[in-house]
Coordinates of C-alpha atoms in Angstrom, one line a residue:
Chain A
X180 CA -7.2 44.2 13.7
X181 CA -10.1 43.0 15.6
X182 CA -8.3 38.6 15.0
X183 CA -7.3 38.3 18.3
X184 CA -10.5 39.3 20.2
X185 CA -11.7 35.8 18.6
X186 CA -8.9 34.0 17.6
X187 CA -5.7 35.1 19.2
X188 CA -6.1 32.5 22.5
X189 CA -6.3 29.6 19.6
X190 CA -3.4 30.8 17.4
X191 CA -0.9 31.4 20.3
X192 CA -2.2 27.6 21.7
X193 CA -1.5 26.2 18.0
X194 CA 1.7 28.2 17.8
X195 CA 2.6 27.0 20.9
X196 CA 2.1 23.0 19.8
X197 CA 3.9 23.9 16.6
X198 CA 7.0 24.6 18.8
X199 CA 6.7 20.6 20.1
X200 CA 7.1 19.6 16.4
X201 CA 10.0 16.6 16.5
X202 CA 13.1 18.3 15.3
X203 CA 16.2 16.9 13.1
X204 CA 18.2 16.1 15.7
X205 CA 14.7 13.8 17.2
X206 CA 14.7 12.0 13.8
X207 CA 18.3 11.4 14.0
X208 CA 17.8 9.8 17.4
X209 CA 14.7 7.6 16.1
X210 CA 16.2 6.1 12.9
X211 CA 19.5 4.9 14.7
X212 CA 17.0 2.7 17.2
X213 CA 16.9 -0.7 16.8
X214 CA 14.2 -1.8 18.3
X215 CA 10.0 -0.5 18.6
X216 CA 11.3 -0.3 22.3
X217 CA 14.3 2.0 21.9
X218 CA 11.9 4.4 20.0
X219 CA 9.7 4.4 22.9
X220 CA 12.0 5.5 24.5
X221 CA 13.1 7.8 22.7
X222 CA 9.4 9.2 22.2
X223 CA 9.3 9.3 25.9
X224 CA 11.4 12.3 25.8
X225 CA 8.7 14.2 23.7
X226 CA 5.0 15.5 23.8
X227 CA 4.0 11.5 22.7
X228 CA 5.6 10.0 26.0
X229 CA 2.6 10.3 28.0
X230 CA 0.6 8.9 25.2
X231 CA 3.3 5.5 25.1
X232 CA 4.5 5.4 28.8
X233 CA 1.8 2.7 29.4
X234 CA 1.8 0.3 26.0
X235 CA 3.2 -2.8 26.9
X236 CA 6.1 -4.9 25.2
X237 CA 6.3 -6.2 22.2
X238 CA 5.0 -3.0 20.7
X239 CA 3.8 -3.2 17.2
X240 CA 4.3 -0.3 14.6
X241 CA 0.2 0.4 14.6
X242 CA -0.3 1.5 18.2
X243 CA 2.6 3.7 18.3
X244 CA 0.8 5.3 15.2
X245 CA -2.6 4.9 17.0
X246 CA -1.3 6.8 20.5
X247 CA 0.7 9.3 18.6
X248 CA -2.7 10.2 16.6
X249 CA -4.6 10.1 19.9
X250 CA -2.3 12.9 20.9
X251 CA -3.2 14.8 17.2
X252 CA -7.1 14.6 18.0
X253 CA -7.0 15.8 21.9
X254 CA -4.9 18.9 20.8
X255 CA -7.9 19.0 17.7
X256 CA -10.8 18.9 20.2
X257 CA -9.4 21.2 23.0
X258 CA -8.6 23.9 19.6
X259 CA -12.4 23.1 18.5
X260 CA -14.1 23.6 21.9
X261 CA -12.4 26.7 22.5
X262 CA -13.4 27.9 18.7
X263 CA -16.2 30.5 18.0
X264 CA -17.7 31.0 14.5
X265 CA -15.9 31.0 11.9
X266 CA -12.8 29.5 13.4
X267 CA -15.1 26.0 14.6
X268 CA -16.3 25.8 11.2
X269 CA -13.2 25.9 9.5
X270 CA -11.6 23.6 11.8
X271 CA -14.5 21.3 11.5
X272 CA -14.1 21.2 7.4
X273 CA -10.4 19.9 8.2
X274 CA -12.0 17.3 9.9
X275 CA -13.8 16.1 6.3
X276 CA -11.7 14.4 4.5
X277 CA -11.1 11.7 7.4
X278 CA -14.8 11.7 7.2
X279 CA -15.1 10.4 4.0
X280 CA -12.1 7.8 4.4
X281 CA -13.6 6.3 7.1
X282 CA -17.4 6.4 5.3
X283 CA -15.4 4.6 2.4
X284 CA -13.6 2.3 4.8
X285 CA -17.1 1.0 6.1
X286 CA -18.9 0.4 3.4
X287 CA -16.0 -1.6 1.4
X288 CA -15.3 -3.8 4.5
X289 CA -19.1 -4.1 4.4
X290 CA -19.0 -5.2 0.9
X291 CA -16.1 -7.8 2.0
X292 CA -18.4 -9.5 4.8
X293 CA -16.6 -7.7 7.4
X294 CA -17.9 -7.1 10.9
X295 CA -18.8 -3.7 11.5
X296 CA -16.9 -3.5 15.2
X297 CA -13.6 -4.4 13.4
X298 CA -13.9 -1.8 10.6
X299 CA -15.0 0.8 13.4
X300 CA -12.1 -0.1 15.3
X301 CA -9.6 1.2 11.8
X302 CA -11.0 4.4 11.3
X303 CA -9.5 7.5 11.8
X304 CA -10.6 8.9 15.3
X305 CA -10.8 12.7 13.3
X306 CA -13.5 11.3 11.3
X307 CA -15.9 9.6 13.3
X308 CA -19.3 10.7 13.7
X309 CA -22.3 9.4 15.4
X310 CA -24.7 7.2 13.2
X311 CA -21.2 5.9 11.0
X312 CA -22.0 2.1 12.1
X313 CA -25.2 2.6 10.0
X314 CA -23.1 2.9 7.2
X315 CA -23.1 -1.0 7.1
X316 CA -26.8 -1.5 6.4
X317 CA -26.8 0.3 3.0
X318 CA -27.2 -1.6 -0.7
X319 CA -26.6 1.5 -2.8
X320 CA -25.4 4.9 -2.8
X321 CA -28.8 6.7 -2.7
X322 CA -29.8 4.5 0.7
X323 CA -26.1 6.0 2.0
X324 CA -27.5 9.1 1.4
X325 CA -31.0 8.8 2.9
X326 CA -30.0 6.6 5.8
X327 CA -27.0 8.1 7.1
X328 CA -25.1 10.8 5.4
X329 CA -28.0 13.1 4.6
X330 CA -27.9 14.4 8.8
X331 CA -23.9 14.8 8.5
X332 CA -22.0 17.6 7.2
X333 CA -20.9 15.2 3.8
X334 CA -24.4 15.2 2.8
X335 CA -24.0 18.9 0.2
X336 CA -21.3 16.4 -1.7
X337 CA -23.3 13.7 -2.3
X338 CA -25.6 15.5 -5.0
X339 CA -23.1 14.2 -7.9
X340 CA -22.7 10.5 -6.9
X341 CA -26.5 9.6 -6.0
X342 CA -27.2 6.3 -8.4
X343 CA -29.1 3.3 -7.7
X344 CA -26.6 1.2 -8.9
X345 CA -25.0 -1.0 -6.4
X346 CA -22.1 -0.8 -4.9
X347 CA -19.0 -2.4 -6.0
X348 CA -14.8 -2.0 -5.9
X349 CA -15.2 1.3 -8.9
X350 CA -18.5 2.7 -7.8
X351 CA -16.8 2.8 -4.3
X352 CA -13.8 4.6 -5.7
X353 CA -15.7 7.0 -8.1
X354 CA -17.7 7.9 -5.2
X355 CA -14.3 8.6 -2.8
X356 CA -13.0 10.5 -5.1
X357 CA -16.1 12.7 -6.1
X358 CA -16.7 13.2 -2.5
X359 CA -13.1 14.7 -2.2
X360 CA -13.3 17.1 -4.9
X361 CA -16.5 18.0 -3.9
X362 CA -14.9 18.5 -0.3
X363 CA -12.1 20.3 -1.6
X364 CA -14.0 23.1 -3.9
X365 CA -16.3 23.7 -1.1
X366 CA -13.6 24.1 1.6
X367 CA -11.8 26.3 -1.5
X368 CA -14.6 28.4 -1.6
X369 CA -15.1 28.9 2.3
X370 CA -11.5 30.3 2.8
X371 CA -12.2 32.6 -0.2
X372 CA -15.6 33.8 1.7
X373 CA -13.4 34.3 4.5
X374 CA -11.4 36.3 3.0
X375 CA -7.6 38.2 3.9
X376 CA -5.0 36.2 4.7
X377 CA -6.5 33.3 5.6
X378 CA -8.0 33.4 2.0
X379 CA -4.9 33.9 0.6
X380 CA -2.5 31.1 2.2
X381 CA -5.6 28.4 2.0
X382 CA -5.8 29.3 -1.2
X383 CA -2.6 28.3 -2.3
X384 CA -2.3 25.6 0.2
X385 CA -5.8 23.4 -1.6
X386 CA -4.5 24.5 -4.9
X387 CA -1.7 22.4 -4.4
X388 CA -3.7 19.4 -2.4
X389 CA -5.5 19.8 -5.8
X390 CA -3.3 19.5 -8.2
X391 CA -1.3 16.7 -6.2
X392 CA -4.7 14.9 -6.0
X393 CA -4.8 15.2 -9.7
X394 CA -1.3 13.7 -10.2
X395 CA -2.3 10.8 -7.9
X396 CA -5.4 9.8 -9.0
X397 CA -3.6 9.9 -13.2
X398 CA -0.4 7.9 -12.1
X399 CA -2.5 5.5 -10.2
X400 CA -5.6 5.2 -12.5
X401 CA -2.6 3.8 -15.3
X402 CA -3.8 0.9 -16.6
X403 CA -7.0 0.3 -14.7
X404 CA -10.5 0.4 -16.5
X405 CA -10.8 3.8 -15.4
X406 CA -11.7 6.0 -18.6
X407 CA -10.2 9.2 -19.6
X408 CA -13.5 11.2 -19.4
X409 CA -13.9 9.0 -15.6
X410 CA -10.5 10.0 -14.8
X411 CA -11.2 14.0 -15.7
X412 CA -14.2 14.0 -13.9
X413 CA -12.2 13.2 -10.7
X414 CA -10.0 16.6 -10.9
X415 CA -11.0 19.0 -8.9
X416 CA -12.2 22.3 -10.5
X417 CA -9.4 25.1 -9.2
X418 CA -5.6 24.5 -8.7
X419 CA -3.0 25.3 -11.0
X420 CA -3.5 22.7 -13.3
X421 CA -7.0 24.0 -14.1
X422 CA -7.7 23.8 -16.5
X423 CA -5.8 23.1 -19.0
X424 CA -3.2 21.0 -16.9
X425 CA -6.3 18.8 -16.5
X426 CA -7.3 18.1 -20.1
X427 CA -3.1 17.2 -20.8
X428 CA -3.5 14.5 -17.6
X429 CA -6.5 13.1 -18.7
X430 CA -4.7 11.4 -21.6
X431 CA -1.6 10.5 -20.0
X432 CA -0.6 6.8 -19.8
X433 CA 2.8 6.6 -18.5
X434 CA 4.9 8.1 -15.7
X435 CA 6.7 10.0 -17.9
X436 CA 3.7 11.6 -20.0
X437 CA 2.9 12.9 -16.2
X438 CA 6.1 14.3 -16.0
X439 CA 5.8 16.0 -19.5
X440 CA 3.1 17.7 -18.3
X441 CA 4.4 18.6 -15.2
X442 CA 6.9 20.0 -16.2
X443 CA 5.3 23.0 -17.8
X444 CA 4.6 24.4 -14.5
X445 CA 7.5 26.0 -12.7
X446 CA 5.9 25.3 -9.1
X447 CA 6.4 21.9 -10.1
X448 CA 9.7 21.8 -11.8
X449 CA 11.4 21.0 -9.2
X450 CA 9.5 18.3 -7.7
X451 CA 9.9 16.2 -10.8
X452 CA 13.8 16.8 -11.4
X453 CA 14.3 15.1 -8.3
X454 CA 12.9 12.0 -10.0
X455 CA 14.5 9.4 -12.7
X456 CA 12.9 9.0 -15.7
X457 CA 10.2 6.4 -15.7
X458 CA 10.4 5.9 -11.8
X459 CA 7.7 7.2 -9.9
X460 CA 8.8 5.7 -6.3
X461 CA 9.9 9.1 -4.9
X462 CA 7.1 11.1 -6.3
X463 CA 5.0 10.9 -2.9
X464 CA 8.4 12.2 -0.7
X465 CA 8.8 14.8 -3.6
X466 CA 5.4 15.9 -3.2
X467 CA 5.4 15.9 0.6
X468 CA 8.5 17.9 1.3
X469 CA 7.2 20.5 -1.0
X470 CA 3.8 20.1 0.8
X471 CA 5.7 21.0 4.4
X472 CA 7.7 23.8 2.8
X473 CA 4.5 25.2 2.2
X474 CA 2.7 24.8 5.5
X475 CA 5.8 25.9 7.3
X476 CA 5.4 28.8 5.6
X477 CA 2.0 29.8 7.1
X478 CA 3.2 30.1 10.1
X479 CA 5.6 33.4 9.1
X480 CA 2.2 35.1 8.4
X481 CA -0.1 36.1 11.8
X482 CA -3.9 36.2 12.1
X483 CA -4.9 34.1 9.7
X484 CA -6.6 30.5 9.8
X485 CA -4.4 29.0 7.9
X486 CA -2.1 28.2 10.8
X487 CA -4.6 25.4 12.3
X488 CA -5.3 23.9 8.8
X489 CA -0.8 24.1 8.6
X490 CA -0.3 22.4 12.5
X491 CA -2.6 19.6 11.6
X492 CA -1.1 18.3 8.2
X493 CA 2.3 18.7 9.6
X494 CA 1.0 16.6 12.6
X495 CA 0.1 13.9 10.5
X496 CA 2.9 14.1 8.3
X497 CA 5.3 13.9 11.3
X498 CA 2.9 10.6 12.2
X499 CA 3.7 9.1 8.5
X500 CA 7.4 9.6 9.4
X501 CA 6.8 8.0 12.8
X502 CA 4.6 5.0 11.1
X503 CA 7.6 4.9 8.1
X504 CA 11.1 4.7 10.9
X505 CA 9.0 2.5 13.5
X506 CA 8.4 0.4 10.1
X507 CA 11.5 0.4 8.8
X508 CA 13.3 -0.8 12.6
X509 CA 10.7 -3.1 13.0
X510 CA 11.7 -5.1 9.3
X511 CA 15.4 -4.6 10.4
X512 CA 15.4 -2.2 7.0
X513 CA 17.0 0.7 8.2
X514 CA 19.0 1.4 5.4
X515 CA 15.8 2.6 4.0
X516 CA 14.7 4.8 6.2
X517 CA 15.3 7.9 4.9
X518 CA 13.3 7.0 1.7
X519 CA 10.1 8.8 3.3
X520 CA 11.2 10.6 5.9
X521 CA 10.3 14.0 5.7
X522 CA 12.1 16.9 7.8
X523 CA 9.5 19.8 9.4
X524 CA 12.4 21.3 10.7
Chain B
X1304 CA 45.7 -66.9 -17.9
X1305 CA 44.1 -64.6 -20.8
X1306 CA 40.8 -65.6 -19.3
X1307 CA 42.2 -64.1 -15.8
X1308 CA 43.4 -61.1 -17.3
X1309 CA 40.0 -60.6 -19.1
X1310 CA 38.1 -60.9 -15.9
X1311 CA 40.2 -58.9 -13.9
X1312 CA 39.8 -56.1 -16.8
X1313 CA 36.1 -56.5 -16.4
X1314 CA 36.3 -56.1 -12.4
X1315 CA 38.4 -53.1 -12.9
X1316 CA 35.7 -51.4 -14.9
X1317 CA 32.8 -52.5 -13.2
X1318 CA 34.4 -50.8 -10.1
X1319 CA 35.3 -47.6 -12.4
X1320 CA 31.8 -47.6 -13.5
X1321 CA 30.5 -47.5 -9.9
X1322 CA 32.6 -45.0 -9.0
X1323 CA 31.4 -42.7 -12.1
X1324 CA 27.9 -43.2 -10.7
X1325 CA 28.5 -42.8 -7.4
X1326 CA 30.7 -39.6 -8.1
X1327 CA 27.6 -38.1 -10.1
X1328 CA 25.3 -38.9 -7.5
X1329 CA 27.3 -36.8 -5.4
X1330 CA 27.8 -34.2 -7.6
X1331 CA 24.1 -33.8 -8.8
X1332 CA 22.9 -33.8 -4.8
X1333 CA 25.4 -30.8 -3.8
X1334 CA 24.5 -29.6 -6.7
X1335 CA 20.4 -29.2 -5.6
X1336 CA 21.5 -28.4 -2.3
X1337 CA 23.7 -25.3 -3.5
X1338 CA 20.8 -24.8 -5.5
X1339 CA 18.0 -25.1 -2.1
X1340 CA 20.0 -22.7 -0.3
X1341 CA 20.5 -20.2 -3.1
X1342 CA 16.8 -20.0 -3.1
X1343 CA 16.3 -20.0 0.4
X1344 CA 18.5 -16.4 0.4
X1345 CA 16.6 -15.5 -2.7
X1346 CA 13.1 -16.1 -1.1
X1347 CA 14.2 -14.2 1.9
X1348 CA 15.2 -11.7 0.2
X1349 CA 11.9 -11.2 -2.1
X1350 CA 10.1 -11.3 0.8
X1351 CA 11.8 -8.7 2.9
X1352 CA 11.3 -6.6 -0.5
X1353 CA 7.8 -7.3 -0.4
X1354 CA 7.1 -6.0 3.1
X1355 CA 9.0 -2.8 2.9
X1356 CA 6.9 -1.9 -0.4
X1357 CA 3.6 -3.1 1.2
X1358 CA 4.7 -0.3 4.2
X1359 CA 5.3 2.2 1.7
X1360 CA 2.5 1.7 0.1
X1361 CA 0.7 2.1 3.2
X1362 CA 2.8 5.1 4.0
X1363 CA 1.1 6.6 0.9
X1364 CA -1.8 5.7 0.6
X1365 CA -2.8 5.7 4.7
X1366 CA -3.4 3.2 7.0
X1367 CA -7.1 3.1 6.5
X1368 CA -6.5 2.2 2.8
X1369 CA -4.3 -0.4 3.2
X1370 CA -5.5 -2.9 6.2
X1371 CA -6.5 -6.6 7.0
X1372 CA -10.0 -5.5 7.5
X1373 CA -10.7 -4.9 4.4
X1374 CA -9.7 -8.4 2.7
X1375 CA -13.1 -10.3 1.0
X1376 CA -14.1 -12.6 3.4
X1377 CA -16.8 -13.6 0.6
X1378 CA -16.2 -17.6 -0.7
X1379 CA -14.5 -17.1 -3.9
X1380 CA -12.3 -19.3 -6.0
X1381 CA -8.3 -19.1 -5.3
X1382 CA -6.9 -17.4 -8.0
X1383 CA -3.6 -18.7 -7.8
X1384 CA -3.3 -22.5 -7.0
X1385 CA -0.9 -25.3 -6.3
X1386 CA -1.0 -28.6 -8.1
X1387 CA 0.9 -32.2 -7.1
X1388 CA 2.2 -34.9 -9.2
X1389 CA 3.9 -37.6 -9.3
X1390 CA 6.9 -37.6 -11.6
X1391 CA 9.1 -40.6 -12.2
X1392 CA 12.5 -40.6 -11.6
X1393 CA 14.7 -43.3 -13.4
X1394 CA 11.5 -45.5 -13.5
X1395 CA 12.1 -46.9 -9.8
X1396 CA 10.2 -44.3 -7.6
X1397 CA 8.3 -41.1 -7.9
X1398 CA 8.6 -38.3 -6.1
X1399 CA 6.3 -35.3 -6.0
X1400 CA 5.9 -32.6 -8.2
X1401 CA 4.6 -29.0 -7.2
X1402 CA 2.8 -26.5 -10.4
X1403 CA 1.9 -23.1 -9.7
X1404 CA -0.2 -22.0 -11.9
X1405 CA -1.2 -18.2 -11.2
X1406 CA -4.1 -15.9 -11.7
X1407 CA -6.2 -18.5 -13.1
X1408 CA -9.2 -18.0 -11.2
X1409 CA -12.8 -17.9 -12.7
X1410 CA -15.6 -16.0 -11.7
X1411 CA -19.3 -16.8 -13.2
X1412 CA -18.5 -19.5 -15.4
X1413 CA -16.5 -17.9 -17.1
X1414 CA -12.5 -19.8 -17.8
X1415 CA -9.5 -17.7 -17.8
X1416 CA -6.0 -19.1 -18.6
X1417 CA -3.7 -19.0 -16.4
X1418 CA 0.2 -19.1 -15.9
X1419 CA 2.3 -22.2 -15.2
X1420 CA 5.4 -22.5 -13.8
X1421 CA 6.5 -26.1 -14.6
X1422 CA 5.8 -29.1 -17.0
X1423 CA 3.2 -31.5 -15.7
X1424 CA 1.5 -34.5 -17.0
X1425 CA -2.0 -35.4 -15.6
X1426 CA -2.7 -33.6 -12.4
X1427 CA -4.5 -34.4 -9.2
X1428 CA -6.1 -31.4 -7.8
X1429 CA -5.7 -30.4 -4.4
X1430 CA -7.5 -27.2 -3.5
X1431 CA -11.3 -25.8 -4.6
X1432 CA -9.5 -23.8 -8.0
X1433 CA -12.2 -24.1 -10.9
X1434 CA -9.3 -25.5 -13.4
X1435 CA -10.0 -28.1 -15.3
X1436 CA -7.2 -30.2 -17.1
X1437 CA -8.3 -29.2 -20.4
X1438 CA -7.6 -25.6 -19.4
X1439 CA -4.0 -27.1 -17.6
X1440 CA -2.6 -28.1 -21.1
X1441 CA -3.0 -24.4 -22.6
X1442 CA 0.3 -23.1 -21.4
X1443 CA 0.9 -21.0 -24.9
X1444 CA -0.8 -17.5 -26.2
X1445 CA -1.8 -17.0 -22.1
X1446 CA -2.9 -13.3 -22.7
X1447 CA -0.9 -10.6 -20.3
X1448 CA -4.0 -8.5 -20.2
X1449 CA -5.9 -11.4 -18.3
X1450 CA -3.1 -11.6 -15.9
X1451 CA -3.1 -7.9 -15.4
X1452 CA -6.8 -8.2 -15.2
X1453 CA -6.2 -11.0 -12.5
X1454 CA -3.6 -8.9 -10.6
X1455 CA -5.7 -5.7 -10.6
X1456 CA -9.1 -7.8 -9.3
X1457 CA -7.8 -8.8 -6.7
X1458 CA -5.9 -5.6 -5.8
X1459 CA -8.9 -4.2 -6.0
X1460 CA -9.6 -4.9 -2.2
X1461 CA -8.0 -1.9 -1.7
X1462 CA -9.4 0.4 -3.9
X1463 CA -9.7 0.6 -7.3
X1464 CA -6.8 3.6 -8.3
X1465 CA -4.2 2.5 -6.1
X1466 CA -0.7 3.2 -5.6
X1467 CA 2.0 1.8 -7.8
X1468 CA 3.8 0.6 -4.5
X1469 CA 1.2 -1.7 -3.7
X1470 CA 1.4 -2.8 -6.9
X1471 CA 5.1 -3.5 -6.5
X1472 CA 4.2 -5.2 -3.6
X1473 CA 2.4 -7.6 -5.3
X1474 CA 4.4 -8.8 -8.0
X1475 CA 7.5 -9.3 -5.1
X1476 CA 5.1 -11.6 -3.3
X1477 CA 3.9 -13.3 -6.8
X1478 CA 7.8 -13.4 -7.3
X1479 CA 8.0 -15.3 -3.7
X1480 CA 5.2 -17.6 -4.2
X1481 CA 7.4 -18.9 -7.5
X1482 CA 10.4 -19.4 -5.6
X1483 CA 8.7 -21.2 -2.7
X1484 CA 7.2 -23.9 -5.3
X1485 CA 10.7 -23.9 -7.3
X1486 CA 11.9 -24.6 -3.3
X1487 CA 9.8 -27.6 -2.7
X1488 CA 10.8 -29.0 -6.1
X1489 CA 14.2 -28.3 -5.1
X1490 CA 14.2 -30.0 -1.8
X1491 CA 12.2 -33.4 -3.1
X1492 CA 15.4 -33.6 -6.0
X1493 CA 17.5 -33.1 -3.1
X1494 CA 16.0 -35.7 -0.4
X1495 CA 16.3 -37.8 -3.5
X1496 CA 19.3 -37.6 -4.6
X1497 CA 20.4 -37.7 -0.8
X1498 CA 18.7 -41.4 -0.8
X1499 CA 20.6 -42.2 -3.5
X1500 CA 24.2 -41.5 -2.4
X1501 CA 23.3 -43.0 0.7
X1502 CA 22.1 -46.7 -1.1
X1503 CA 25.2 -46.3 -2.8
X1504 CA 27.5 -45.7 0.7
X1505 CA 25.8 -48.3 1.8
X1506 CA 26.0 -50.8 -1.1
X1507 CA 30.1 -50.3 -1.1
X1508 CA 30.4 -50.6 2.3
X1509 CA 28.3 -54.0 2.1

């Protein structure tokens, strides 16, 4: 009753971006260009042309990715300015997972000798925050935390991956990973304190970021030195798959053990019939169609927050699919374009 | 007269013989060069394989995953290196011979077999690769679980759980590296064999 007083101005703005959303008939246009230029120009035609009208030939597949983002984080920061509590905070834990990519991103470039300008220049604009070039100075994860991340809203994950030990190639990726399930059940459990609809269509949308983090992390952990008990730890605890979906992954060491498992759950029935046996190269396109089934589907719902968490993953999807065409044009592969292209509408 | 018709019988196969040499000449040059160019498309296509799996890979994992700046600028040995010989060639001339020998890189000390891709006698090093020629001779029992340990080290720029893509990616450029050697060997036997027919052209027409 009382969401609009607060909230309606932002959900009717975030509707209203929703409607400028490429369509099929966009994505038709796109994959039949044959040059980065043609897709300019195509793009011209939507909400990224003023974003590309400047770029100069030859364009290169990463700044048409980098100006359509730009686009994503203006429409981010005009939502989060306008925000009042709760609404800022809950855009702001959208925000987090960007955070600790680009956190991750520092300190392994750091670890490779790289300069600190360059790796600054690769992270995601969302995710930025103001002492992240101190990042670089850091041995070990407990000077991480005491240096830097203690002042910025990561520091509450951290409690589970402080060690002395040094940093290297698996501590980095333990820590990622226990950042983001640490991210994840905390964001869970703010939508639930929120309650109402906005508890209720978060919930299921993290519950399946999850359990799709879960798949990823077995499928790609396959044959690495990554232990079972390593790899368990990494699930996060909610989702579908918990808990006993969990202790069936742990052990899995093909593709097709994966999909044994999978299978139980009707949710994901149908993502893994789409796939061959053995072949897991359409598993991420499975996952992300049913992924912006789902997030269209917050939108049929009204006041509720869910609706700014939904714009912004189909944004980025809809920059994957711009990064995947421009790609595909670009190695004269356009047969293949439609291997990861995903339709919003 | 007998003696006339011996000779001339000797002429006549002398000729025949030079024309069986010549012919094979021919034959084995078109040959490498139907060879080079069915290689070339080969590499070409590998590669263009290769690239589209390194986007997807990208395309799933994210661009901040999967970037330049995060290659080890940190001295390290190559793990994959290229050797030269010289091989003989009907004990006249040599001609150059390239080994790949992959994912035999050593960290601390410590010696790891690696693959090779073609027979070589005594070999002259050419790049800062720890190998030593003991180590080149051990081309039997090479364990797959050191190459996989090979492949995922120095995947492990990237992460340590990453995607199978990438992964894919990596064998299709392992896969292009092979054919590029397998090119150069190729195009030596060719240039050769090109020399060859063209003493012999030469010879006849003399």
């Amino acid at each position: 009753m009382t969401f609009n007083i607060h909230g309606g101005y932002l959900e009717a703005i975030v509707r209203g971006y929703r409607a400028g959303l490429l369509t099929a008939a966009d994505y038709n246009n796109l994959c039949q260009c044959e040059t980065l230029d043609d897709i300019k120009m195509h793009l011209s035609a939507t909400e990224y042309g003023p974003y590309l009208q400047n770029e100069p030939s030859p364009l290169h597949t990463t700044t048409i990715v980098e100006k359509c983002t730009l686009k994503l984080v203006d429409e981010y920061k005009h939502m989060l300015c306008q925000a009042t509590e709760p609404l800022s905070t809950f855009l702001e834990y959208i925000t987090y997972g960007h955070m600790i990519d680009n956190v991750v991103l520092i300190v392994t470039g750091t670890l490779h000798e790289r300069d600190v300008q360059e790796l600054l220049e690769k992270c995601h604009p969302l995710g930025m925050f103001d002492s992240i070039a101190t990042l670089a100075v850091a041995q070990n994860m407990r000077e991480l935390y005491r240096l830097v991340l203690v002042d910025t809203p990561l520091a509450p994950y951290f409690s589970e991956c402080i060690t002395s030990e040094d940093l290297d190639d698996m501590n980095i990726e333990i820590m990622r990973n226990t950042l983001y399930k640490a991210y994840l059940e905390d964001f869970y459990k703010f939508c639930q304190k929120l309650g109402g609809a906005t508890a209720e269509i978060m919930s299921d949308l993290l519950a399946f970021e999850a359990d799709r983090r879960a798949v990823n992390i077995t499928i790609n952990s396959i044959g690495t030195e990554l232990t079972r008990d390593d790899r368990r730890k990494l699930y996060s605890n909610f989702g579908l798959l918990y808990p006993y979906g969990h202790e069936e992954l742990a052990v899995c060491e093909d593709i097709d053990q994966v999909r044994g498992v999978m299978e139980k759950y009707p949710p994901y029935q149908s993502i893994f019939s789409k796939l061959s046996y053995g072949e897991s190269q359409m598993l991420d396109k499975a996952f992300y169609e049913e992924e912006v089934k789902r997030l269209c589907l917050a939108f049929e719902q009204q006041f509720h927050y869910g609706v700014f968490f939904a714009y912004m993953r189909l944004r980025e999807q809809e920059i994957r699919n711009l990064m995947w065409i421009s790609e595909c044009v670009a190695q004269n592969q356009k047969s293949r374009v439609h291997d990861s292209v995903v339709f919003i509408f | 007269m007998m003696e006339d018709q011996e000779e001339k019988g000797n002429a006549e196969n002398g000729i025949g013989r030079q024309k069986q040499v010549k012919d094979e000449y021919l034959l084995q040059f078109l040959d490498s060069l139907d060879g080079y160019l069915t290689l070339l498309d080969s590499l070409s296509s590998t590669l263009s394989q290769g690239w589209l799996e390194l986007a997807s890979a990208r395309h799933a994992m994210g661009a901040s995953r999967i970037n330049g700046a995060l290659l080890d600028l940190k001295v390290h040995a190559a793990a994959t290196s290229l050797k030269v010989s010289e091989q003989d060639v009907d004990s006249m001339e040599s001609q150059p011979c390239f080994t790949l020998c992959k994912w035999a890189s050593s960290d601390n000390g410590e010696r790891s077999s690696g693959e090779e891709k073609s027979l070589s006698p005594q070999l002259r090093h050419r790049n800062n690769s720890q190998l030593s020629e003991e180590k080149v001779s051990t081309r039997t029992g090479t364990p797959l679980i050191l190459v996989d340990q090979q492949r995922q080290k120095s995947l492990s720029v990237f992460g340590v759980l990453v995607s199978p893509k990438l992964r894919s990616a990596q064998l299709s450029f392992e896969r292009a590296l092979e054919t590029l050697v397998e090119i150069a060997n190729l195009h030596t036997t060719m240039l050769s064999m090109f020399e060859q027919v063209h003493k012999e052209l030469e010879n006849t027409n003399g």
